[in-house]
CSV table of C-alpha atoms in Angstrom, one decimal:
chain,number,residue,atom,x,y,z
A,1,GLU,CA,8.0,12.6,27.0
A,2,THR,CA,9.0,12.1,30.9
A,3,GLY,CA,6.3,14.5,32.2
A,4,VAL,CA,8.9,17.0,33.0
A,5,THR,CA,9.0,20.2,31.0
A,6,GLN,CA,11.6,22.9,30.8
A,7,THR,CA,11.6,26.4,29.5
A,8,PRO,CA,13.3,27.8,27.6
A,9,ARG,CA,15.2,25.1,25.7
A,10,HIS,CA,17.9,27.6,24.8
A,11,LEU,CA,19.0,30.9,26.5
A,12,VAL,CA,21.8,33.2,25.7
A,13,MET,CA,22.5,36.0,28.3
A,14,GLY,CA,24.8,38.6,29.2
A,15,MET,CA,26.8,38.6,32.6
A,16,THR,CA,24.6,41.6,33.6
A,17,ASN,CA,21.3,40.1,32.8
A,18,LYS,CA,18.6,38.6,35.2
A,19,LYS,CA,16.9,35.6,33.7
A,20,SER,CA,14.8,32.5,35.2
A,21,LEU,CA,14.7,28.9,34.2
A,22,LYS,CA,11.3,27.2,34.7
A,23,CYS,CA,10.7,23.5,35.4
A,24,GLU,CA,7.3,21.9,35.5
A,25,GLN,CA,6.4,18.3,36.3
A,26,HIS,CA,2.9,16.6,35.6
A,27,LEU,CA,3.7,13.6,37.5
A,28,GLY,CA,2.4,14.2,41.0
A,29,HIS,CA,5.9,14.1,42.4
A,30,ASN,CA,7.0,15.5,45.9
A,31,ALA,CA,10.7,16.0,45.2
A,32,MET,CA,12.4,18.4,42.5
A,33,TYR,CA,16.1,18.9,41.4
A,34,TRP,CA,18.2,21.1,39.7
A,35,TYR,CA,21.5,19.8,37.9
A,36,LYS,CA,24.1,21.3,35.9
A,37,GLN,CA,26.1,19.5,33.1
A,38,SER,CA,29.1,21.4,32.0
A,39,ALA,CA,31.3,20.0,29.0
A,40,LYS,CA,33.1,16.8,29.6
A,41,LYS,CA,31.9,16.8,33.1
A,42,PRO,CA,29.3,14.7,35.0
A,43,LEU,CA,25.8,15.8,36.0
A,44,GLU,CA,26.4,17.7,39.0
A,45,LEU,CA,23.4,18.2,41.7
A,46,MET,CA,22.8,21.9,42.6
A,47,PHE,CA,19.3,21.9,44.6
A,48,VAL,CA,17.0,19.5,46.0
A,49,TYR,CA,13.5,20.4,47.1
A,50,SER,CA,11.1,18.2,49.1
A,51,LEU,CA,7.5,19.0,49.6
A,52,GLU,CA,8.6,22.6,48.5
A,53,GLU,CA,11.3,23.0,51.2
A,54,ARG,CA,15.0,23.1,50.2
A,55,VAL,CA,16.8,20.1,51.5
A,56,GLU,CA,20.2,20.4,49.7
A,57,ASN,CA,22.2,23.2,48.4
A,58,ASN,CA,25.4,21.8,47.0
A,59,SER,CA,27.6,24.7,47.7
A,60,VAL,CA,26.1,26.6,44.8
A,61,PRO,CA,27.1,30.2,44.2
A,62,SER,CA,24.5,32.7,45.2
A,63,ARG,CA,24.3,34.1,41.7
A,64,PHE,CA,22.0,31.0,41.3
A,65,SER,CA,18.7,31.3,43.4
A,66,PRO,CA,16.2,28.6,43.4
A,67,GLU,CA,12.4,28.9,43.9
A,68,CYS,CA,9.8,26.2,44.4
A,69,PRO,CA,6.2,27.7,44.8
A,70,ASN,CA,4.5,24.4,44.7
A,71,SER,CA,5.3,20.6,44.2
A,72,SER,CA,4.7,21.0,40.2
A,73,HIS,CA,7.0,24.3,39.6
A,74,LEU,CA,10.8,24.8,40.2
A,75,PHE,CA,12.6,27.7,38.9
A,76,LEU,CA,16.2,28.8,38.8
A,77,HIS,CA,16.9,32.6,39.1
A,78,LEU,CA,20.0,33.8,37.2
A,79,HIS,CA,21.8,36.8,38.0
A,80,THR,CA,25.2,38.4,37.3
A,81,LEU,CA,26.5,35.0,35.8
A,82,GLN,CA,29.9,34.2,34.5
A,83,PRO,CA,30.9,32.7,31.1
A,84,GLU,CA,32.0,29.6,33.1
A,85,ASP,CA,28.3,29.0,33.9
A,86,SER,CA,27.4,28.2,30.5
A,87,ALA,CA,26.2,24.8,30.5
A,88,LEU,CA,23.1,22.4,30.2
A,89,TYR,CA,20.8,22.8,33.4
A,90,LEU,CA,18.5,19.8,33.9
A,91,CYS,CA,15.7,19.7,36.3
A,92,ALA,CA,14.4,16.4,37.6
A,93,SER,CA,11.5,15.1,39.9
A,94,SER,CA,10.8,12.1,41.7
A,95,TYR,CA,7.8,10.6,43.8
A,96,SER,CA,8.8,10.2,47.1
A,97,LYS,CA,10.3,12.5,49.8
A,98,ALA,CA,13.7,13.0,49.9
A,99,GLY,CA,15.8,9.9,51.0
A,100,SER,CA,14.3,7.3,48.8
A,101,THR,CA,15.6,5.4,46.0
A,102,ASP,CA,13.1,6.5,43.5
A,103,THR,CA,13.9,7.1,40.1
A,104,GLN,CA,14.3,10.5,38.9
A,105,TYR,CA,12.6,11.8,35.9
A,106,PHE,CA,14.3,14.2,33.9
A,107,GLY,CA,13.3,17.3,31.7
A,108,PRO,CA,15.1,18.0,28.3
A,109,GLY,CA,17.1,20.7,30.0
A,110,THR,CA,18.1,24.5,29.1
A,111,ARG,CA,21.2,25.2,27.0
A,112,LEU,CA,22.5,28.3,28.8
A,113,THR,CA,25.3,30.4,27.3
A,114,VAL,CA,26.7,33.3,28.9
A,115,LEU,CA,28.6,35.7,27.0
B,1,ILE,CA,33.6,14.2,46.6
B,2,LEU,CA,32.5,10.6,45.6
B,3,ASN,CA,34.3,9.1,42.5
B,4,VAL,CA,31.9,7.2,40.0
B,5,GLU,CA,33.6,6.2,37.0
B,6,GLN,CA,32.2,4.6,33.6
B,7,SER,CA,34.3,3.0,31.2
B,8,PRO,CA,34.8,3.1,28.2
B,9,GLN,CA,34.0,6.7,27.6
B,10,SER,CA,32.8,5.8,24.0
B,11,LEU,CA,32.5,3.0,21.9
B,12,HIS,CA,31.4,2.0,18.5
B,13,VAL,CA,29.9,-1.3,17.6
B,14,GLN,CA,28.2,-2.8,14.5
B,15,GLU,CA,24.6,-3.4,14.3
B,16,GLY,CA,24.0,-6.9,15.9
B,17,ASP,CA,27.0,-6.8,18.1
B,18,SER,CA,26.6,-7.3,21.9
B,19,THR,CA,28.4,-4.9,24.0
B,20,ASN,CA,29.0,-4.4,27.8
B,21,PHE,CA,30.4,-1.3,29.8
B,22,THR,CA,31.1,-0.7,33.4
B,23,CYS,CA,30.3,1.5,36.2
B,24,SER,CA,32.8,1.8,39.2
B,25,PHE,CA,31.6,3.2,42.5
B,26,PRO,CA,32.6,3.5,46.2
B,27,SER,CA,32.0,0.2,48.0
B,28,SER,CA,30.9,2.0,51.3
B,29,ASN,CA,27.6,3.8,52.0
B,30,PHE,CA,25.8,2.1,49.2
B,31,TYR,CA,22.3,3.0,48.9
B,32,ALA,CA,21.3,2.3,45.0
B,33,LEU,CA,22.7,2.2,41.6
B,34,HIS,CA,20.6,3.8,38.8
B,35,TRP,CA,21.4,3.4,35.0
B,36,TYR,CA,19.9,6.0,32.5
B,37,ARG,CA,20.0,6.1,28.9
B,38,TRP,CA,20.3,9.5,27.4
B,39,GLU,CA,19.6,10.2,23.7
B,40,THR,CA,21.1,13.4,22.1
B,41,ALA,CA,18.5,16.4,22.5
B,42,LYS,CA,16.2,14.2,24.8
B,43,SER,CA,15.7,13.9,28.4
B,44,PRO,CA,17.7,11.1,30.3
B,45,GLU,CA,15.4,8.3,30.7
B,46,ALA,CA,15.7,5.6,33.6
B,47,LEU,CA,16.4,2.1,32.8
B,48,PHE,CA,17.2,0.3,36.2
B,49,VAL,CA,17.6,1.0,39.8
B,50,MET,CA,19.4,-1.5,41.6
B,51,THR,CA,19.6,-1.7,45.5
B,52,LEU,CA,21.0,-5.4,46.3
B,53,ASN,CA,24.4,-7.1,45.9
B,54,GLY,CA,24.0,-9.6,43.2
B,55,ASP,CA,20.8,-7.8,41.5
B,56,GLU,CA,20.2,-8.6,37.9
B,57,LYS,CA,17.8,-6.4,36.0
B,58,LYS,CA,16.6,-7.0,32.6
B,59,LYS,CA,14.8,-4.7,30.1
B,60,GLY,CA,14.4,-6.3,26.5
B,61,ARG,CA,17.9,-6.6,25.3
B,62,ILE,CA,19.5,-4.6,27.9
B,63,SER,CA,20.4,-6.0,31.5
B,64,ALA,CA,22.3,-5.0,34.3
B,65,THR,CA,24.3,-6.7,37.4
B,66,LEU,CA,25.3,-5.2,40.5
B,67,ASN,CA,28.4,-5.8,42.8
B,68,THR,CA,28.3,-3.7,45.9
B,69,LYS,CA,31.4,-5.5,47.6
B,70,GLU,CA,33.5,-4.6,45.1
B,71,GLY,CA,31.9,-1.4,43.7
B,72,TYR,CA,30.7,-2.3,40.2
B,73,SER,CA,28.1,-2.6,37.9
B,74,TYR,CA,27.9,-3.8,34.4
B,75,LEU,CA,25.4,-2.9,31.5
B,76,TYR,CA,24.9,-5.2,28.8
B,77,ILE,CA,23.3,-4.7,25.4
B,78,LYS,CA,22.5,-8.0,23.3
B,79,GLY,CA,22.2,-7.6,19.5
B,80,SER,CA,22.8,-3.8,19.5
B,81,GLN,CA,20.4,-1.7,17.3
B,82,PRO,CA,21.0,1.8,15.8
B,83,GLU,CA,18.2,3.1,18.1
B,84,ASP,CA,20.5,2.0,21.1
B,85,SER,CA,22.8,4.9,20.1
B,86,ALA,CA,22.9,7.1,23.3
B,87,THR,CA,24.9,7.9,26.3
B,88,TYR,CA,24.4,5.4,29.3
B,89,LEU,CA,24.8,7.2,32.6
B,90,CYS,CA,25.3,5.5,35.9
B,91,ALA,CA,24.4,7.0,39.3
B,92,PHE,CA,25.5,6.0,42.8
B,93,HIS,CA,23.0,6.8,45.5
B,94,SER,CA,24.7,7.1,48.9
B,95,GLY,CA,21.5,8.0,51.0
B,96,GLY,CA,20.5,11.3,52.3
B,97,TYR,CA,18.3,13.6,50.4
B,98,GLN,CA,18.3,11.7,47.0
B,99,LYS,CA,21.8,12.6,46.7
B,100,VAL,CA,23.1,10.7,43.7
B,101,THR,CA,26.5,11.2,42.1
B,102,PHE,CA,26.7,10.7,38.3
B,103,GLY,CA,29.5,9.1,36.3
B,104,THR,CA,30.4,11.0,33.0
B,105,GLY,CA,28.6,8.2,30.8
B,106,THR,CA,29.7,5.7,28.1
B,107,LYS,CA,28.7,7.2,24.5
B,108,LEU,CA,27.6,4.2,22.5
B,109,GLN,CA,27.3,4.5,18.6
B,110,VAL,CA,25.8,1.4,16.9
B,111,ILE,CA,26.6,1.4,12.9
B,112,PRO,CA,24.1,0.3,10.8
């Protein structure tokens, strides 16, 4: 257990559905992240939040919409996804504000399949 | 796009063997180099964060070295055990808002 939980662990959705991924950290961290891992590719950073403010948006399509209501919770709202968006979505958190070298603590991921 | 490469992509070793693998990264704009271990169906787990050229870190049977001038880091596992079976990821941190670039990982299988 890393102190970072993600729900659901698996999600199957159609291209017209709207769904949300949830991440919660119990570590008192100040920064939270969304990563995507597609098959045979490295982890790709999608979004970074520091103290609930979005500080990085890595050219992610608008069909992915993040939300960080407080420093412990992070959501990824999904709308009108494409089959190529099927991947493992990982959430992570770190103690310090963005810009430090602090280790990131990862959740177990949500395996998303878009039909 | 930063290029972080890991080699080999996968390897199988016998229990008790020692092994090592490589992470290559850009030699400019270096901020930190992270190593993670990722077991199947679990969360990636941090092993080391290395910031200074010549750094050597050790955790039990696992150790790592860092050469920022030539842009590489080695991870060593001494006396591999089946529980060491995992994918080992390195992540290059070039500063900014915790912006790290991950390699594709080295998948290690230790055969009992």
